[in-house]
Amino acid sequence: MERQRVMERGEKAGVSSSSNGGGEVDVVVEMMDVIEAVGLYVGYRRTQRKECLNLVRRLKLLLPLLEEIKEIGNYKLVPSEGLKTSLDNFKKALLAAKKLLKKCSCGSKIYLAMESEAVMSSFHAVYEKLNQALDDLPYDEIGISVEVKEQVELTRMQLKRAKKRSDTQDIELAMDMMVVFSKKDDRNADNAILERLAIKLELHAVPDLKAEEVAVRKLVNERGVQNAESIQQIKDLLGKFKQIAGVDEAVVLDGPFSSKSLQRCRSLLIPHEFLCPITLEIMVDPVIVATGQTYERESIQKWLNSNHRTCPKTGQTLGHLSLASNFALRNLIQEWCEKNNYELHKKDACLGSDGISAELKEEISSLVQNLSSSEFEVRREAIKKIRMLAKENPDNRILIANYGGIPPLVQLLSYQDPNIQEHTVTALLNLSIDETNKILVAREGAIPAIVEILQHGTNEARENSAAALFSLSMLDENKVLIGASNGIRPLVHLLQNGTIRGKKDAATALFNLSLNQTNKSRAIKAGIIPALLHLLEEKNLGMIDEALSIFLLLASHPEGRNEIGKLSFIKTLVDIIRNGTPKNKECALSVLLQLGLHNSSIILAALQYGVYEHLVELTKSGTNRAQRKANSILQHMSKYGHIP
């Protein structure tokens, strides 16, 4: 209740006016309420969480200053016009900070990830406003103590450092977003990328997905996204996240309810306590978990089967995984249904308590046993069937692993039959989409065998081996293991000589592996740079963005900068900045900026190739990200006196 009162006071502070608030003391109290209110915000989006927490911490450091101004003002402060203006500007800066923090607490996770650089620019603007407001305060006139002045100076130094901090964009996240938004992509790692992105954006649980749909709908209604293509991208990605979470429901942004909710408008009359917190549907078989919360049995069992060990509603770790039937609530629901003539959707009698049919469990158990059959045809059919089941949905991946399917599949990677190898490596690729299965597959020693197939298998087996290595490399320990197992060189070879799909799978894997510093050196020694240059030249492959994204990673390594920073490459970058697609230009500008920050002669070379006029043009007409990158390069040129 106290939390609610503080939040309400913080909201009111945003609409009240210092001229009507009873003097400067009232303004100070409003500012203190704003800081208290933002201190109660929770659920900051992962892409901005660190920045939000740092900003809140810095705002709290300003409370002693406001306390002192309030105390002095209560008995002796006679405000000047300058003080009134300073306090008014200070309040405006705090409200700007509050608005930004609220956006990062309640806004669409997908939109905030897409616009992460623009949001970072908003943080920098807030830092500038706060710093200016603190600088303008007449400390001597107010009579602020030395101790508080020192604390304010410390805060100002932190704000200045935060504003100067270079672009810390999550390059892995940016690459994943680029892949899933690509309309022409045809690679085998798509599901693995979606799974990683869902986890990274914390959009893999049903309650989070429902909250995101509400946030996106609000964004659209407020016209916060003007670009129709961006809206469609967000909608499509949210739909994909729902699919991998097993939610069979369309994303509807132009109405107050989802399509499923519209079909069940009567459910709005259902008592809230009768609805499962996960699905928001009336419960048929309510059960109690360790935290005392009640869920529909099928829904919570799926949650637990996906290796979650927390209560979806409270976030608390579950002390045990036992489920106790809530008979009292079930009786109340049945009574209410009879009284209101509401027909409950009965659960399929063939389904177990975990929502999975006994027939499917029996089938998977039998298939896992057949993996060890002495009959070649029985074994081959079992692998093919497991491959298809593992592709279909998350529950199947978990079931196959739980029935012991991974160890025999790993052994079959070494079977001397190309067809068996192809189906086996693809089955393991599909199974590895599950986070826990990534650990199990690597622990069974699959990586060296997958690398072997990558070198000597059929075309499809090599492509799927590359995709499997990508999926496994989402875990940092597996990045190291793949590099140590000589997996980089055959991936570079596939990038050079594979089919278009093979090249794309290899590029995705190499990007992920190159997030590890040692692997960057391995990739450079394996000849990745000539292979990437070829991708830039062969525009019909449509892989310019992937190539430039890997170049951006390699540019952070001394060996990479030495190899990349040659005149021919700089000329290619300038050509892309001149003639590329909007996304091409963004990527090329990022690489040029990274290289130029370490070597000003790179900027000089780019100027000689005519980049200046294109940079100026992009600051006016480029995408938001292109404008920021172009401005950064121009500022760097100006710093070293390179502006023509």
XYZ file of C-alpha atoms in Angstrom:
644
model
C 0.000 0.000 0.000
C 2.853 2.362 0.900
C 4.518 1.505 -2.407
C 1.306 2.512 -4.241
C 1.118 5.851 -2.395
C 4.725 6.690 -3.279
C 4.136 5.774 -6.944
C 1.033 7.988 -7.015
C 2.931 10.914 -5.501
C 5.653 10.422 -8.104
C 3.045 10.463 -10.893
C 1.431 13.636 -9.557
C 4.813 15.353 -9.427
C 4.910 15.074 -13.193
C 1.795 17.187 -13.671
C 1.989 19.758 -10.876
C 3.544 23.173 -11.358
C 6.057 24.961 -9.176
C 4.107 28.164 -9.556
C 1.072 26.595 -7.902
C 2.832 24.197 -5.558
C 3.314 26.445 -2.521
C 6.886 27.568 -3.172
C 10.279 26.025 -3.657
C 9.908 23.598 -0.739
C 6.911 22.013 -2.501
C 8.942 21.668 -5.696
C 11.720 19.951 -3.737
C 9.226 17.560 -2.118
C 7.846 16.717 -5.574
C 11.375 15.961 -6.806
C 11.990 13.701 -3.809
C 8.731 11.901 -4.577
C 9.876 11.368 -8.183
C 13.153 9.776 -6.991
C 11.282 7.583 -4.512
C 8.834 6.548 -7.238
C 11.519 5.501 -9.730
C 13.205 3.560 -6.936
C 10.120 1.350 -6.867
C 10.106 0.550 -10.591
C 10.806 -3.114 -11.298
C 11.209 -5.361 -14.303
C 13.659 -3.263 -16.285
C 14.136 -4.737 -19.750
C 17.285 -6.780 -20.007
C 18.687 -4.699 -22.861
C 18.679 -1.554 -20.669
C 18.691 -3.044 -17.157
C 22.254 -2.134 -16.218
C 21.843 1.459 -17.407
C 18.511 1.819 -15.562
C 19.875 0.524 -12.272
C 22.891 2.822 -12.544
C 20.655 5.824 -13.232
C 18.379 5.003 -10.265
C 21.441 4.648 -8.026
C 22.728 8.064 -9.145
C 19.334 9.687 -8.601
C 19.211 8.337 -5.036
C 22.578 9.997 -4.387
C 20.788 13.318 -4.939
C 18.325 12.802 -2.068
C 20.656 14.308 0.602
C 20.928 17.448 -1.543
C 17.145 17.744 -1.802
C 16.712 16.974 1.904
C 19.087 19.807 2.748
C 17.389 22.275 0.380
C 14.026 21.329 1.924
C 15.332 21.728 5.476
C 16.940 25.117 4.757
C 13.866 26.314 2.850
C 11.573 25.519 5.773
C 13.045 28.248 7.940
C 15.369 30.695 6.173
C 15.555 30.383 2.397
C 14.426 33.471 0.470
C 14.408 32.266 -3.138
C 15.781 34.341 -5.996
C 14.573 34.124 -9.587
C 17.771 32.245 -10.412
C 17.039 29.614 -7.767
C 13.447 29.197 -8.983
C 14.681 28.630 -12.537
C 17.394 26.218 -11.368
C 14.952 24.129 -9.338
C 12.473 24.118 -12.216
C 15.173 22.832 -14.603
C 16.252 20.272 -12.003
C 12.673 19.003 -11.763
C 12.369 18.784 -15.561
C 15.587 16.716 -15.691
C 14.263 14.327 -13.027
C 10.955 13.949 -14.863
C 12.831 13.148 -18.088
C 14.756 10.472 -16.186
C 11.510 9.107 -14.737
C 9.835 8.949 -18.143
C 12.803 7.034 -19.596
C 12.962 4.599 -16.667
C 9.227 3.942 -16.909
C 9.602 3.196 -20.611
C 12.376 0.688 -19.831
C 10.259 -0.878 -17.079
C 6.936 -1.226 -18.911
C 7.749 -0.885 -22.618
C 7.874 -3.540 -25.311
C 10.975 -5.692 -24.873
C 11.271 -6.291 -28.609
C 10.963 -2.593 -29.474
C 13.510 -1.589 -26.819
C 15.931 -4.197 -28.180
C 15.411 -2.994 -31.760
C 15.997 0.617 -30.686
C 18.704 -0.080 -28.087
C 21.081 2.493 -29.526
C 18.376 5.179 -29.684
C 17.432 4.411 -26.085
C 21.092 4.738 -25.083
C 21.093 8.171 -26.723
C 18.076 9.048 -24.554
C 20.053 8.053 -21.465
C 22.901 10.300 -22.585
C 20.447 13.184 -23.058
C 19.104 12.642 -19.520
C 22.657 12.597 -18.122
C 23.310 15.908 -19.881
C 20.117 17.497 -18.464
C 20.856 16.311 -14.931
C 24.454 17.463 -15.117
C 23.431 20.887 -16.417
C 20.751 21.238 -13.719
C 23.236 20.364 -10.982
C 25.784 22.770 -12.439
C 23.255 25.635 -12.439
C 22.213 25.303 -8.779
C 23.412 28.277 -6.620
C 24.915 26.156 -3.826
C 26.362 29.122 -1.896
C 23.111 31.061 -2.047
C 21.213 28.060 -0.673
C 23.884 27.318 1.934
C 24.563 23.682 1.024
C 27.049 21.924 3.334
C 30.511 20.891 2.141
C 29.719 17.183 2.596
C 26.651 17.359 0.351
C 28.532 19.445 -2.222
C 31.192 16.704 -2.405
C 28.507 14.045 -2.926
C 26.908 16.115 -5.693
C 30.298 16.536 -7.360
C 30.805 12.758 -7.237
C 27.403 12.249 -8.883
C 28.236 14.799 -11.586
C 31.517 13.010 -12.349
C 29.631 9.720 -12.683
C 27.098 11.314 -15.023
C 29.883 12.753 -17.196
C 31.633 9.376 -17.401
C 28.366 7.641 -18.251
C 27.696 10.124 -21.066
C 31.186 9.641 -22.517
C 30.989 5.869 -22.437
C 31.341 4.443 -25.943
C 28.652 2.443 -27.700
C 28.181 -0.808 -25.787
C 25.680 -2.407 -28.138
C 25.171 -6.123 -27.562
C 26.629 -7.339 -30.863
C 25.321 -10.871 -30.336
C 21.808 -9.537 -29.794
C 22.128 -7.272 -32.841
C 23.166 -10.206 -35.046
C 20.316 -12.383 -33.790
C 17.803 -9.591 -34.452
C 19.219 -9.109 -37.936
C 18.863 -12.819 -38.744
C 15.295 -13.183 -37.468
C 14.161 -10.018 -39.258
C 15.718 -11.080 -42.563
C 12.993 -11.878 -45.084
C 15.214 -13.966 -47.350
C 17.069 -16.044 -44.805
C 17.310 -19.761 -45.356
C 19.471 -21.260 -42.691
C 19.170 -24.255 -40.420
C 19.911 -22.409 -37.178
C 16.740 -20.291 -37.196
C 15.016 -22.095 -34.302
C 18.193 -22.019 -32.236
C 18.547 -18.275 -32.850
C 14.898 -17.684 -31.915
C 15.313 -19.724 -28.744
C 18.387 -17.719 -27.719
C 16.690 -14.424 -28.547
C 13.591 -15.386 -26.546
C 15.768 -16.178 -23.531
C 17.863 -13.034 -23.960
C 14.756 -10.827 -24.135
C 13.036 -12.847 -21.384
C 10.132 -13.713 -23.671
C 10.053 -17.500 -23.328
C 7.363 -17.861 -20.639
C 3.650 -17.477 -21.357
C 3.022 -14.661 -18.814
C 5.917 -12.644 -20.284
C 4.562 -13.130 -23.812
C 1.097 -11.958 -22.769
C 2.583 -8.889 -21.067
C 4.648 -8.150 -24.189
C 1.557 -8.257 -26.399
C -0.092 -5.690 -24.123
C 3.041 -3.502 -24.264
C 3.216 -3.722 -28.069
C -0.473 -2.902 -28.413
C 0.010 0.130 -26.173
C 3.009 1.174 -28.249
C 0.976 1.013 -31.444
C -2.014 2.830 -29.923
C 0.226 5.635 -28.689
C 1.757 5.834 -32.175
C 5.143 5.315 -30.598
C 6.269 3.471 -33.717
C 5.603 5.387 -36.908
C 7.243 2.873 -39.229
C 4.706 0.263 -40.387
C 7.516 -2.151 -41.255
C 8.841 -1.975 -37.675
C 5.387 -2.740 -36.294
C 5.076 -5.752 -38.581
C 8.559 -6.981 -37.584
C 7.664 -6.757 -33.896
C 4.366 -8.560 -34.495
C 6.034 -11.333 -36.542
C 8.778 -11.882 -33.965
C 6.291 -12.002 -31.097
C 4.331 -14.582 -33.085
C 7.474 -16.711 -33.503
C 8.218 -16.479 -29.774
C 4.685 -17.695 -29.063
C 5.159 -20.651 -31.395
C 8.375 -21.855 -29.736
C 6.696 -21.466 -26.325
C 3.849 -23.688 -27.536
C 1.214 -20.918 -27.576
C -1.113 -21.426 -30.514
C -2.557 -17.919 -30.642
C -2.301 -15.113 -33.188
C -0.889 -11.703 -32.270
C -3.610 -9.044 -32.571
C -2.537 -5.422 -32.135
C -5.602 -3.485 -33.263
C -8.044 -4.382 -30.495
C -8.277 -4.619 -26.729
C -8.043 -8.421 -26.593
C -6.219 -11.246 -28.322
C -8.107 -13.444 -30.766
C -8.394 -16.185 -28.172
C -9.742 -13.760 -25.608
C -12.277 -12.408 -28.100
C -13.587 -15.910 -28.648
C -14.051 -16.158 -24.900
C -15.386 -12.747 -23.902
C -17.536 -14.482 -21.322
C -14.324 -15.301 -19.456
C -14.178 -11.627 -18.456
C -16.971 -12.465 -16.006
C -15.058 -15.396 -14.496
C -13.748 -14.703 -10.960
C -10.070 -13.832 -11.149
C -9.033 -16.569 -8.707
C -10.490 -19.208 -11.070
C -8.049 -18.261 -13.858
C -4.648 -19.900 -14.272
C -1.914 -17.201 -13.893
C -0.050 -18.710 -16.868
C -2.784 -19.063 -19.491
C -5.364 -16.669 -17.961
C -7.982 -19.331 -18.713
C -10.391 -20.982 -16.283
C -8.785 -23.959 -14.549
C -10.035 -27.517 -14.982
C -7.473 -29.283 -12.771
C -6.007 -26.695 -10.358
C -2.880 -27.687 -8.431
C -0.797 -25.995 -5.736
C 2.988 -25.572 -6.072
C 5.570 -25.158 -3.302
C 5.010 -21.384 -3.019
C 1.284 -21.831 -2.373
C 0.248 -20.467 -5.779
C -2.353 -22.355 -7.824
C -2.056 -23.185 -11.551
C -3.710 -25.388 -14.155
C -1.880 -28.736 -13.875
C -1.078 -29.015 -17.583
C 0.305 -25.468 -17.764
C 2.563 -25.650 -14.701
C 3.755 -29.124 -15.696
C 4.858 -27.778 -19.083
C 6.630 -24.947 -17.274
C 8.498 -27.429 -15.069
C 9.232 -29.741 -18.008
C 11.000 -26.809 -19.693
C 13.546 -26.901 -16.826
C 12.117 -23.906 -14.969
C 12.503 -24.163 -11.208
C 10.738 -20.982 -10.164
C 7.130 -20.020 -9.490
C 5.898 -18.165 -12.626
C 3.791 -15.727 -10.596
C 6.159 -14.848 -7.736
C 9.550 -15.649 -9.269
C 10.521 -17.544 -6.097
C 12.622 -20.698 -6.360
C 10.474 -23.772 -5.763
C 11.517 -25.770 -2.697
C 10.175 -28.918 -4.348
C 8.421 -29.838 -7.609
C 5.457 -31.723 -6.166
C 1.981 -30.667 -7.269
C -0.956 -30.961 -4.869
C -4.518 -30.940 -6.194
C -6.519 -27.928 -5.025
C -9.797 -29.790 -4.445
C -11.469 -26.896 -2.658
C -10.890 -24.515 -5.574
C -11.876 -27.156 -8.122
C -15.216 -27.643 -6.328
C -15.805 -23.876 -6.255
C -15.079 -23.638 -9.997
C -17.465 -26.503 -10.769
C -20.210 -24.929 -8.636
C -19.739 -21.586 -10.345
C -19.845 -23.222 -13.796
C -23.122 -25.034 -12.995
C -24.695 -21.884 -11.570
C -23.671 -19.761 -14.570
C -24.251 -22.420 -17.240
C -20.576 -22.229 -18.232
C -19.184 -25.303 -19.993
C -15.680 -26.294 -18.910
C -13.342 -27.549 -21.637
C -12.614 -31.049 -20.451
C -9.066 -32.302 -20.786
C -8.411 -35.081 -23.267
C -8.557 -38.339 -21.342
C -5.604 -39.648 -23.352
C -3.309 -36.960 -21.949
C -1.216 -37.518 -18.842
C -1.000 -35.089 -15.934
C 1.799 -33.286 -17.765
C -0.346 -32.751 -20.867
C 1.590 -35.313 -22.933
C -0.137 -38.402 -24.299
C 0.882 -41.811 -23.037
C 1.029 -42.920 -26.675
C 3.705 -40.325 -27.485
C 5.738 -41.272 -24.422
C 5.595 -44.916 -25.404
C 6.604 -44.071 -28.970
C 9.634 -42.046 -27.874
C 10.720 -44.704 -25.385
C 10.555 -47.332 -28.143
C 12.453 -45.124 -30.620
C 15.271 -44.519 -28.123
C 15.591 -48.290 -27.613
C 15.689 -48.810 -31.380
C 18.715 -46.506 -31.653
C 20.725 -49.448 -30.300
C 19.112 -52.051 -32.535
C 21.378 -54.471 -34.393
C 19.199 -54.053 -37.507
C 20.404 -51.198 -39.714
C 16.974 -50.274 -41.094
C 15.342 -50.197 -37.635
C 18.117 -47.949 -36.369
C 17.928 -45.609 -39.374
C 14.135 -45.214 -39.107
C 14.428 -44.482 -35.383
C 16.950 -41.689 -36.033
C 14.769 -40.166 -38.771
C 11.669 -40.237 -36.576
C 13.511 -38.714 -33.599
C 14.876 -36.039 -35.923
C 11.324 -35.067 -36.921
C 9.891 -35.255 -33.387
C 12.699 -33.077 -32.011
C 11.943 -30.474 -34.673
C 8.231 -30.303 -33.874
C 8.043 -28.839 -30.356
C 9.914 -28.176 -27.078
C 8.155 -30.951 -25.126
C 9.420 -33.603 -27.528
C 13.027 -32.414 -27.122
C 12.772 -32.729 -23.367
C 11.075 -36.143 -23.546
C 13.684 -37.576 -25.919
C 16.467 -36.396 -23.601
C 14.671 -37.679 -20.494
C 14.280 -41.131 -22.089
C 18.046 -41.250 -22.673
C 18.112 -40.485 -26.403
C 21.190 -38.244 -26.476
C 24.018 -40.725 -25.600
C 23.153 -43.274 -28.338
C 22.714 -40.473 -30.887
C 26.174 -39.114 -30.063
C 27.632 -42.598 -30.560
C 25.904 -42.854 -33.939
C 27.742 -39.730 -35.168
C 30.724 -42.000 -35.765
C 28.710 -44.623 -37.676
C 30.329 -45.181 -41.065
C 27.292 -44.414 -43.163
C 26.767 -40.890 -44.613
C 22.991 -41.178 -44.418
C 23.022 -42.169 -40.737
C 25.475 -39.349 -39.946
C 23.301 -36.794 -41.732
C 20.117 -37.747 -39.866
C 21.936 -38.054 -36.528
C 23.654 -34.668 -36.621
C 20.338 -33.066 -37.637
C 18.521 -34.811 -34.774
C 21.127 -33.471 -32.337
C 20.788 -29.998 -33.888
C 17.046 -30.073 -33.207
C 17.513 -31.432 -29.682
C 20.159 -28.811 -28.869
C 17.640 -26.003 -29.237
C 16.726 -26.845 -25.628
C 19.144 -25.146 -23.219
C 19.709 -28.177 -20.987
C 20.215 -30.436 -23.996
C 23.090 -28.197 -25.149
C 24.935 -29.177 -21.988
C 24.063 -32.878 -22.351
C 25.121 -33.072 -26.014
C 28.491 -31.446 -25.309
C 29.052 -33.520 -22.168
C 28.581 -36.738 -24.161
C 31.527 -35.716 -26.369
C 29.552 -34.826 -29.500
C 31.555 -31.773 -30.584
C 34.663 -33.524 -32.042
C 32.386 -35.940 -33.950
C 30.270 -33.059 -35.301
C 33.458 -31.297 -36.445
C 34.478 -34.508 -38.239
C 31.145 -34.613 -40.120
C 31.549 -30.917 -40.905
C 34.787 -31.812 -42.677
C 33.807 -35.022 -44.453
C 30.004 -35.407 -44.473
C 27.435 -34.898 -47.228
C 26.484 -31.328 -48.156
C 23.376 -31.397 -45.987
C 25.251 -33.051 -43.128
C 27.938 -30.348 -43.291
C 25.332 -27.577 -43.292
C 23.499 -29.077 -40.330
C 26.796 -29.666 -38.512
C 27.535 -25.936 -38.837
C 24.060 -25.127 -37.503
C 24.536 -27.613 -34.629
C 27.860 -26.005 -33.685
C 26.141 -22.625 -33.715
C 23.380 -23.886 -31.426
C 25.851 -25.499 -29.021
C 28.086 -22.415 -29.034
C 25.392 -20.359 -27.328
C 26.982 -21.628 -24.115
C 30.321 -19.920 -23.492
C 32.036 -23.131 -22.393
C 31.051 -24.729 -25.699
C 32.560 -21.815 -27.657
C 35.899 -22.693 -26.059
C 35.416 -26.423 -26.667
C 34.524 -25.978 -30.358
C 37.558 -23.752 -30.912
C 39.833 -26.238 -29.139
C 38.339 -29.100 -31.221
C 39.528 -27.415 -34.444
C 35.998 -26.480 -35.438
C 36.864 -23.031 -36.801
C 38.844 -24.003 -39.908
C 36.179 -26.313 -41.456
C 33.566 -23.622 -40.814
C 35.707 -21.114 -42.727
C 36.045 -23.695 -45.512
C 32.241 -24.069 -45.642
C 31.923 -20.276 -45.718
C 34.200 -20.236 -48.773
C 32.946 -23.273 -50.655
C 29.510 -24.270 -49.374
C 26.052 -23.826 -50.862
C 24.237 -20.563 -50.068
C 22.550 -22.231 -47.099
C 25.892 -23.704 -46.026
C 27.551 -20.289 -46.207
C 24.782 -18.760 -44.091
C 24.979 -21.494 -41.462
C 28.766 -21.178 -41.374
C 28.579 -17.370 -41.060
C 26.105 -17.621 -38.178
C 28.307 -20.151 -36.354
C 31.517 -18.189 -36.968
C 29.919 -14.993 -35.724
C 28.898 -16.664 -32.487
C 32.256 -18.381 -31.990
C 34.126 -15.132 -32.672
C 32.560 -13.589 -29.597
C 35.373 -15.496 -27.867
C 38.678 -13.621 -28.157
C 40.837 -16.735 -28.724
C 38.493 -17.914 -31.472
C 38.918 -14.585 -33.282
C 42.619 -15.335 -33.643
C 41.843 -18.881 -34.811
C 39.378 -17.588 -37.410
C 41.877 -15.037 -38.750
C 44.573 -17.718 -39.054
C 42.052 -19.999 -40.811
C 41.556 -17.390 -43.545
C 38.185 -15.947 -42.583
C 39.003 -12.433 -43.841
C 39.430 -13.354 -47.557
C 36.251 -15.435 -47.289
C 34.337 -12.475 -45.844
C 35.709 -10.120 -48.496
C 34.364 -12.505 -51.135
C 30.907 -12.269 -49.526
C 31.072 -8.476 -49.830
C 31.959 -8.750 -53.513
C 29.288 -11.385 -54.330
C 26.270 -9.157 -53.707
C 23.835 -11.747 -55.115
C 24.505 -13.934 -52.048
C 22.757 -11.345 -49.865
C 25.258 -11.780 -47.024
C 26.799 -8.319 -46.785
C 25.286 -7.640 -43.352
C 26.558 -10.963 -41.936
C 30.041 -10.370 -43.320
C 30.213 -6.833 -41.919
C 28.918 -8.001 -38.528
C 31.771 -10.517 -38.306
C 34.226 -7.856 -39.507
C 33.013 -5.637 -36.643
C 33.888 -8.392 -34.157
C 37.297 -9.009 -35.739
C 38.045 -5.263 -35.703
C 38.171 -5.437 -31.894
C 41.187 -7.807 -32.142
C 44.682 -6.422 -32.969
C 45.340 -9.169 -35.546
C 41.963 -8.478 -37.125
C 42.601 -4.742 -37.408
C 45.952 -5.363 -39.070
C 44.383 -7.681 -41.625
C 41.254 -5.624 -42.247
C 42.741 -2.137 -42.350
C 44.013 -2.351 -45.910
C 43.174 0.244 -48.540
C 41.151 -2.140 -50.695
C 38.845 -2.947 -47.765
C 38.410 0.725 -46.837
C 37.414 1.440 -50.449
C 34.859 -1.397 -50.263
C 33.426 0.048 -47.038
C 33.055 3.482 -48.640
C 31.334 1.913 -51.663
C 28.837 0.190 -49.340
C 28.242 3.450 -47.444
C 27.542 5.079 -50.818
C 25.430 2.407 -52.533
C 24.333 -0.194 -49.964
C 20.930 -0.861 -48.440
C 20.082 1.073 -45.243
C 21.145 -1.940 -43.142
C 24.354 -2.362 -45.195
C 25.212 1.281 -44.533
C 24.630 0.910 -40.797
C 26.968 -2.093 -40.624
C 29.660 -0.491 -42.818
C 29.602 2.701 -40.723
C 29.988 0.623 -37.536
C 33.068 -1.148 -38.932
C 34.618 2.104 -40.202
C 34.073 3.766 -36.810
C 35.612 0.817 -34.944
C 38.672 0.810 -37.190
C 38.997 4.597 -37.134
C 38.930 4.792 -33.339
C 42.094 2.679 -33.254
C 43.834 4.139 -36.305
C 43.177 7.665 -37.604
C 44.907 6.847 -40.905
C 41.886 4.660 -41.700
C 39.703 7.773 -41.541
C 42.129 9.613 -43.805
C 41.976 6.786 -46.340
C 38.152 6.828 -46.230
C 38.212 10.583 -46.859
C 40.397 10.044 -49.907
C 37.779 7.631 -51.245
C 35.096 10.321 -50.875
C 33.287 9.218 -47.709
C 32.755 12.727 -46.299
C 29.818 13.828 -48.462
C 28.064 10.500 -47.863
C 28.528 10.848 -44.083
C 27.002 14.321 -44.173
C 24.081 13.012 -46.240
C 23.498 10.117 -43.818
C 23.361 12.481 -40.820
C 20.311 14.015 -42.510
C 18.563 11.158 -44.293
C 19.946 7.887 -42.885
C 18.266 5.545 -40.417
C 18.503 6.528 -36.744
C 21.457 4.204 -36.225
C 23.180 5.341 -39.415
C 22.792 8.980 -38.336
C 24.398 8.271 -34.972
C 27.302 6.353 -36.507
C 27.880 8.983 -39.210
C 27.887 11.764 -36.586
C 30.363 9.804 -34.445
C 32.730 9.402 -37.403
C 32.442 13.110 -38.277
C 33.175 14.040 -34.656
C 36.215 11.779 -34.732
C 37.372 13.435 -37.959
C 36.917 16.866 -36.406
C 38.893 15.838 -33.317
C 41.930 15.039 -35.453
C 41.439 17.936 -37.864
C 40.464 15.671 -40.770
C 37.308 17.557 -41.802
C 37.762 18.787 -45.406
